[in-house]
Structure formats: structure tokens, C-alpha cells
PDB file of C-alpha atoms in Angstrom:
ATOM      1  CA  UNK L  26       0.000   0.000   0.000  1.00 41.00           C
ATOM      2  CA  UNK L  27       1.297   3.228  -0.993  1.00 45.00           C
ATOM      3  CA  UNK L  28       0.963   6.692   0.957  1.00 45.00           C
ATOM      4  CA  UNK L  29       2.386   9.980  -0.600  1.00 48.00           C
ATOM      5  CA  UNK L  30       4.360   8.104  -3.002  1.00 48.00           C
ATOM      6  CA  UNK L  31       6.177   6.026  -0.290  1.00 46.00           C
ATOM      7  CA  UNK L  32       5.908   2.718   1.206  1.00 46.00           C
ATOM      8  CA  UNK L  33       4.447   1.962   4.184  1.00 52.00           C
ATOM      9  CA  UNK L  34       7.425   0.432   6.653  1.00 51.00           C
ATOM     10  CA  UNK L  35       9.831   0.619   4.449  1.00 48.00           C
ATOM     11  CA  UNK L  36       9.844   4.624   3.635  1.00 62.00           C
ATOM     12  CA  UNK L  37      12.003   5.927   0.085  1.00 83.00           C
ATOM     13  CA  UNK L  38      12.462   8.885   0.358  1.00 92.00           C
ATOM     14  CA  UNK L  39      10.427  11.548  -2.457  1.00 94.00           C
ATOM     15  CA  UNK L  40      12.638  12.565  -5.237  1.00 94.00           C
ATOM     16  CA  UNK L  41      13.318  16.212  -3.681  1.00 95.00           C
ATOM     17  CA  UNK L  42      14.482  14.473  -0.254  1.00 94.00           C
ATOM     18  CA  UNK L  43      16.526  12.497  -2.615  1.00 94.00           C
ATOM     19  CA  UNK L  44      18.249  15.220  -4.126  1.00 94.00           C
ATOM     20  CA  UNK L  45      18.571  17.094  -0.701  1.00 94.00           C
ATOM     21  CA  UNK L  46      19.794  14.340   0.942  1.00 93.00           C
ATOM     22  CA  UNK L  47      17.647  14.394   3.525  1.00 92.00           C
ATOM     23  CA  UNK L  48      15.418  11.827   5.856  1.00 93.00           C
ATOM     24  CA  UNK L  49      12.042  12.120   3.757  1.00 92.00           C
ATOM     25  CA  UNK L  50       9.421  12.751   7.086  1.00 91.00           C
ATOM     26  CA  UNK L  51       6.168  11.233   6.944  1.00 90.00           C
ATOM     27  CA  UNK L  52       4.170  14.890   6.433  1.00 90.00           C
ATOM     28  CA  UNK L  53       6.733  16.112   3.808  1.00 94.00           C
ATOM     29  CA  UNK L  54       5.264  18.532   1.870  1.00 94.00           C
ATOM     30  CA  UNK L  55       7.090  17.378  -1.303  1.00 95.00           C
ATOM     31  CA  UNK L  56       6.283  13.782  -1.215  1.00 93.00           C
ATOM     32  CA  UNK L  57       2.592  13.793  -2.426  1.00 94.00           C
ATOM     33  CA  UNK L  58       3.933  16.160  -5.467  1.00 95.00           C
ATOM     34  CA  UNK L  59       7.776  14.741  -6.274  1.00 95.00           C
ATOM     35  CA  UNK L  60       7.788  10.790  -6.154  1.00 93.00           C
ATOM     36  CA  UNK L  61      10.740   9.184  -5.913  1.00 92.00           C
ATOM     37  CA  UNK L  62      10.410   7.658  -9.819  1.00 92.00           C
ATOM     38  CA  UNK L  63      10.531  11.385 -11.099  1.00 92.00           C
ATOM     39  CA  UNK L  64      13.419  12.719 -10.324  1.00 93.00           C
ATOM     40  CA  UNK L  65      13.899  15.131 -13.026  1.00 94.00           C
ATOM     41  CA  UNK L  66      10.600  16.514 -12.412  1.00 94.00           C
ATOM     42  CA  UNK L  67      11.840  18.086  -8.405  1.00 96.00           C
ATOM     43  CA  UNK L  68      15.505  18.510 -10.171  1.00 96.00           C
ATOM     44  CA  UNK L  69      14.219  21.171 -12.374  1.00 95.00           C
ATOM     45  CA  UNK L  70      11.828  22.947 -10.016  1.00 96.00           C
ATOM     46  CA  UNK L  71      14.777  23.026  -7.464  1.00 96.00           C
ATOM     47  CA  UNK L  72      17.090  24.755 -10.232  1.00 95.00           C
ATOM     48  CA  UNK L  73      14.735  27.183 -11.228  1.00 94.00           C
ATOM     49  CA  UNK L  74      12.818  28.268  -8.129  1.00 94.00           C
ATOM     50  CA  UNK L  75      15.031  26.430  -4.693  1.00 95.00           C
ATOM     51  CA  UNK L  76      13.579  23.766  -2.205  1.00 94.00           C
ATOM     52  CA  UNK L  77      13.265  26.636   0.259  1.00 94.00           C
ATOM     53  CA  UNK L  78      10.974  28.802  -2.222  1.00 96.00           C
ATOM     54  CA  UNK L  79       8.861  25.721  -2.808  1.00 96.00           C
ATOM     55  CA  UNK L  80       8.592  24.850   0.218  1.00 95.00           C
ATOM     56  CA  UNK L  81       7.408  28.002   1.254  1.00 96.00           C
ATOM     57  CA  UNK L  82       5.235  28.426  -1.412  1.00 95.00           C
ATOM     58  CA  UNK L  83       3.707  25.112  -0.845  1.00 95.00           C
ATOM     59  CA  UNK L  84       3.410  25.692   2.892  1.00 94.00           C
ATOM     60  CA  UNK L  85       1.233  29.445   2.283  1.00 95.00           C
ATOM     61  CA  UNK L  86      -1.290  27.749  -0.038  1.00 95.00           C
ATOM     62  CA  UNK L  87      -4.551  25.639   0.896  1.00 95.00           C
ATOM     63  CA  UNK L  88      -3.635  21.447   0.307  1.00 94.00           C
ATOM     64  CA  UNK L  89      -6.486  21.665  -2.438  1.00 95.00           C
ATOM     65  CA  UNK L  90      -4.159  24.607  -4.332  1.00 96.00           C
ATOM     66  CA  UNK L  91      -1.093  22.768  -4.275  1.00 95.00           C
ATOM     67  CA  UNK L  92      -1.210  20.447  -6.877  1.00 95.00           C
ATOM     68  CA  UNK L  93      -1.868  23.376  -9.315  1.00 96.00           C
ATOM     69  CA  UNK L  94       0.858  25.358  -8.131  1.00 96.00           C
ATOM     70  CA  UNK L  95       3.408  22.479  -8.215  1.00 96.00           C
ATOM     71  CA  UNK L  96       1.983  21.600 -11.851  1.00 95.00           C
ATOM     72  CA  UNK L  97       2.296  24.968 -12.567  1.00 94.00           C
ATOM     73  CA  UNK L  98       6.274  24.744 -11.363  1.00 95.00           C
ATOM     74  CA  UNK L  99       7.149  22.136 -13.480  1.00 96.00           C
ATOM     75  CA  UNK L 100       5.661  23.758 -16.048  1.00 94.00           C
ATOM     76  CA  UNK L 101       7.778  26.816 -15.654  1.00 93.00           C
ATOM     77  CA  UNK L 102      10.978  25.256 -14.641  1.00 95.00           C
ATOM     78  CA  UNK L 103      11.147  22.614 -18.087  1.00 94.00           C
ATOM     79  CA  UNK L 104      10.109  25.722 -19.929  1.00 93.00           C
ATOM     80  CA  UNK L 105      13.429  27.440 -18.110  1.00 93.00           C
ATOM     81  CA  UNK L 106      15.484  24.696 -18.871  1.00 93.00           C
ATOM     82  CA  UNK L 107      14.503  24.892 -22.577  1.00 92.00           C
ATOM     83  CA  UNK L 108      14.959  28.343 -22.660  1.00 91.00           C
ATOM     84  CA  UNK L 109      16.897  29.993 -20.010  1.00 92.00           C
ATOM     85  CA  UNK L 110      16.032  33.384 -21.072  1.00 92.00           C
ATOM     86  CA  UNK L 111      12.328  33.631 -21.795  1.00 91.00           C
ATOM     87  CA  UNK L 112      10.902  30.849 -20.398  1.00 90.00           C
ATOM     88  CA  UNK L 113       7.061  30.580 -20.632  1.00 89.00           C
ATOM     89  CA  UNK L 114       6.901  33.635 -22.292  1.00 92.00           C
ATOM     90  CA  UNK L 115       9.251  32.572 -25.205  1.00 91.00           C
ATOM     91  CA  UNK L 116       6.818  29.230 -25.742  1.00 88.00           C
ATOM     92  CA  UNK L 117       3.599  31.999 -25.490  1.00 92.00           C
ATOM     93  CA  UNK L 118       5.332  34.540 -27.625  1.00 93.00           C
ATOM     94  CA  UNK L 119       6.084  32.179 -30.361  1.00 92.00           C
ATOM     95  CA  UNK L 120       2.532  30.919 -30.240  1.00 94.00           C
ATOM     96  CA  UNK L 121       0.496  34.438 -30.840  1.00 96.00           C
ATOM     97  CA  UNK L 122       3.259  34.913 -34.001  1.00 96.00           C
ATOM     98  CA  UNK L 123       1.691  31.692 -35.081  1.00 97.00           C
ATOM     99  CA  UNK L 124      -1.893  32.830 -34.459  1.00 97.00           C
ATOM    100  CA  UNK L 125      -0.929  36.281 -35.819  1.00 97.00           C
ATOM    101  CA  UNK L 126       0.855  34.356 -39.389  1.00 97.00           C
ATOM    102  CA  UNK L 127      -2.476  32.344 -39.928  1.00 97.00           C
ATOM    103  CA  UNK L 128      -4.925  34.841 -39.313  1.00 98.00           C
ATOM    104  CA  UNK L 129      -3.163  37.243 -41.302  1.00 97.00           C
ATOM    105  CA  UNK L 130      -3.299  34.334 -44.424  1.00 98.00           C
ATOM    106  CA  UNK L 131      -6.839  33.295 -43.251  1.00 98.00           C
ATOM    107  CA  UNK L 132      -7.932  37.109 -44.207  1.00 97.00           C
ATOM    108  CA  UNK L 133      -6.060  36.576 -47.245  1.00 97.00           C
ATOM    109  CA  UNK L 134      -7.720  33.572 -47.980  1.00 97.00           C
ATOM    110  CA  UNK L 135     -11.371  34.848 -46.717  1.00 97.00           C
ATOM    111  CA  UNK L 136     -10.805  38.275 -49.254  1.00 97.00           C
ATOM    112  CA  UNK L 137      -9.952  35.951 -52.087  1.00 97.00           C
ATOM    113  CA  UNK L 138     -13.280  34.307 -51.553  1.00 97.00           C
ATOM    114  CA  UNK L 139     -15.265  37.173 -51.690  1.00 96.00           C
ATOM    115  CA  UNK L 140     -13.469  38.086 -55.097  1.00 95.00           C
ATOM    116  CA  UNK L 141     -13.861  35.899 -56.867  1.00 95.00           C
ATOM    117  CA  UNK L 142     -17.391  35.391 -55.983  1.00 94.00           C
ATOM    118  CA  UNK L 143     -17.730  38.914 -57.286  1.00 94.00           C
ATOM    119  CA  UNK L 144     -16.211  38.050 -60.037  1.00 92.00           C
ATOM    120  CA  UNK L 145     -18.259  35.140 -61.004  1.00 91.00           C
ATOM    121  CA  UNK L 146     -21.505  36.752 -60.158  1.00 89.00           C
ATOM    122  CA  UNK L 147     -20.446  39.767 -62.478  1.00 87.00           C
ATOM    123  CA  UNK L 148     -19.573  37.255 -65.347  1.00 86.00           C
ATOM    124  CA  UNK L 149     -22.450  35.186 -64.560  1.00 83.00           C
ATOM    125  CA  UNK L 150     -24.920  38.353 -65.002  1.00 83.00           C
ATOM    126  CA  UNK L 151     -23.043  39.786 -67.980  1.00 80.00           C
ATOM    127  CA  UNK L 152     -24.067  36.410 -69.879  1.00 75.00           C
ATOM    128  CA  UNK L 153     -27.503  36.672 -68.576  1.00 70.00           C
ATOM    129  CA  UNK L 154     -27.328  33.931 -66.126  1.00 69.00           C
ATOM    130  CA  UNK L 155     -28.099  34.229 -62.599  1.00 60.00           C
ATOM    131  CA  UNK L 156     -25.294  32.648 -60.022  1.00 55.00           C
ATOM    132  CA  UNK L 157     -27.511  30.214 -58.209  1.00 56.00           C
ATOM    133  CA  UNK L 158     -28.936  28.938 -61.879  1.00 48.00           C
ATOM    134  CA  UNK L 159     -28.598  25.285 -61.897  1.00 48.00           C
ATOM    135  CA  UNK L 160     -28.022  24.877 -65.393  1.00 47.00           C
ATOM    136  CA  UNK L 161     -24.616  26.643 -65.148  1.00 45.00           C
ATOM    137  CA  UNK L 162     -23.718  24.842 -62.039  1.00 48.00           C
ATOM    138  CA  UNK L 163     -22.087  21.625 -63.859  1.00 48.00           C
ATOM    139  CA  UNK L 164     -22.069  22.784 -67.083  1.00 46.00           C
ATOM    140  CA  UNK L 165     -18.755  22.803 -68.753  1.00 44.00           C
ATOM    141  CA  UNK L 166     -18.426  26.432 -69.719  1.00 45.00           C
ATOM    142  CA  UNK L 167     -18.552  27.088 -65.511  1.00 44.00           C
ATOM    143  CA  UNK L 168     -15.929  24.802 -64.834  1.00 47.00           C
ATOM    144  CA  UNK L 169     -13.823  26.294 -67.479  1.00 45.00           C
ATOM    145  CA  UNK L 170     -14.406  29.650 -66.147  1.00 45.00           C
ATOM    146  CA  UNK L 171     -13.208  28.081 -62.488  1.00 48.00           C
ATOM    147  CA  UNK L 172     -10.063  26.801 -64.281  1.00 46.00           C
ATOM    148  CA  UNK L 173      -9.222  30.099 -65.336  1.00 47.00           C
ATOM    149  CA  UNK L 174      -9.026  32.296 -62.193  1.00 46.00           C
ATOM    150  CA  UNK L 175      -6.002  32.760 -60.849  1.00 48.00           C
ATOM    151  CA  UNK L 176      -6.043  33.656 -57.126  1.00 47.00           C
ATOM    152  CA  UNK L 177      -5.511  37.955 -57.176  1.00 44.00           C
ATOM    153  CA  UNK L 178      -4.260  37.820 -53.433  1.00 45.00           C
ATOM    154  CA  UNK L 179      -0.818  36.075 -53.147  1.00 47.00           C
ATOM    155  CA  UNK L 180       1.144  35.817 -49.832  1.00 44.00           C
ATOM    156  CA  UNK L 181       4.009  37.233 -52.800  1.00 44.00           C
ATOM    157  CA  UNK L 182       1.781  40.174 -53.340  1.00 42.00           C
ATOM    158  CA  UNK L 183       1.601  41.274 -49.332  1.00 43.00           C
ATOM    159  CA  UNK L 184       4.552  42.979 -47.985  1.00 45.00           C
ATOM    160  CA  UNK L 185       6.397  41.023 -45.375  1.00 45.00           C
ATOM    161  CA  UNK L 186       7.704  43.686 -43.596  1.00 44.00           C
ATOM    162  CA  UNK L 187       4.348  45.363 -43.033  1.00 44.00           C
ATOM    163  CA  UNK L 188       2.887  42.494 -41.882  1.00 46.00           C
ATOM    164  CA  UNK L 189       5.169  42.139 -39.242  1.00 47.00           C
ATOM    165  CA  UNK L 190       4.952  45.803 -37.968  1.00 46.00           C
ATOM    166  CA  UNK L 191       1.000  45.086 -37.752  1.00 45.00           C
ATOM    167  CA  UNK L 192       1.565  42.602 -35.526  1.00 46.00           C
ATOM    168  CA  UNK L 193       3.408  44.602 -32.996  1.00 49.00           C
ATOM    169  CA  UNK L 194       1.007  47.808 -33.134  1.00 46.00           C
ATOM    170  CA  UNK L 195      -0.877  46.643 -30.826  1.00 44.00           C
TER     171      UNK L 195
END
């Protein structure tokens, strides 16, 4: 039967008494979060934040809290270790350029759209067909027409450097 990651009787220590090299009590307020078969996990908290911070940060909060916070930790910490510099923010940063990049091409894409819809209606009407007439909707002459658009919005055509001075005018 296991208790806070340890064995009853014959206690091993959690994985930040291990690396402290300390007795691991039984009310050890790392145990339930650090167990002994994740040892990486306390390492990199302990490099990034200290035991002592931790512990004191794990000692202020409500036991229903701590799991959060100590997930929240890791979280932090392996981002450190990735990236010394930025951290979280570097991961979150390169994200929103992501979100920025593909909502920037889903306008592109959503203005295209509308183009050539506007473009088909106004050929459609100058031929004296209506653009929800069913006899043009398979007919060869409208799937010839569809062959022959070229897109008018290119990610060529849209100035790079603009694009990326939009995204930090927020």
C-alpha cells in the first residue's frame, strides 16, 4: 500500500528528499507532489525556483491549491530549462506569431473568396445567367471559367515587412 508516493514500513524517500539528501518525514510537503520515480521533475523545479521557495510556497497555499501550483512549477521550470532566457513567455510569444501568421493568411484567404465570388456573379450576369442557376452549375463552360481564375491575393503580393509591424502595433 502506498501513501504519498512512499511505502508503508519501508519509507524511500520523495525525489526532492533524494536530491537534498535528507530523511524524507512522513508529512513532507514534497512527497505527495515529487515521487521518488521522477526525479527530473523536483531537479528542475529546485534549479529554477530552490527547495526553500517551494517549500514556502507550498506551505502558504490551501492542500487543495497545491497540486496546481506544483503543476504549474514544473511547467515553468522545463520551460526554463529549454529556454533559459524567456521561459514561458518565449513558448507563449512564439505561439500568438503563429496565431498572428495564420490569421493574417486566413484574411487573405477569406478576401480571395469574396473576389472571386464577385467576379463570377459579375460574369455570370453579364451572360444573362443568374449565379444560383442550376443549369450553369455543372455545365462545362462554368468549370472552365473556375479553371481560369487565378487567385488575385498572393502571400508574394503582401509585404512582409508590413505584416510584421502590424503585428506589434498593438
Amino acid at each position: 500500500m502506498k501513501e504519498g508516493g512512499r511505502k508503508q514500513g519501508a519509507p524511500s524517500p520523495c525525489a526532492a528528499c533524494k536530491l537534498l539528501r535528507r530523511r524524507c518525514a512522513q508529512d513532507c510537503v514534497f512527497a505527495p507532489y515529487f515521487p521518488a520515480d521522477e526525479p527530473q521533475k523536483f531537479a528542475n523545479v529546485h534549479k529554477v525556483f530552490g527547495a526553500s521557495n517551494v517549500n514556502k510556497m507550498l506551505q502558504e497555499l490551501p492542500v487543495h491549491q497545491r497540486g496546481d501550483a506544483v503543476s504549474s512549477m514544473v511547467y515553468e521550470a522545463n520551460a526554463r530549462v529549454r529556454d533559459p532566457v524567456y521561459g514561458c513567455v518565449g513558448a507563449i510569444s512564439s505561439l500568438q506569431h503563429q496565431i498572428d501568421a495564420l490569421q493574417t493568411q486566413l484574411a487573405l484567404a477569406q478576401a480571395e473568396v469574396v473576389h472571386l465570388r464577385v467576379r463570377q456573379s459579375a460574369t455570370l450576369s453579364n451572360h444573362g445567367l443568374s449565379p444560383t442557376s442550376p443549369s450553369t452549375s455543372g455545365s462545362p463552360s462554368s468549370r472552365l471559367m473556375g479553371s481560369q481564375v487565378k487567385p488575385i491575393f498572393d502571400m508574394d503580393m503582401v509585404d512582409q515587412a508590413s505584416l510584421g509591424e502590424s503585428m506589434w502595433s498593438c
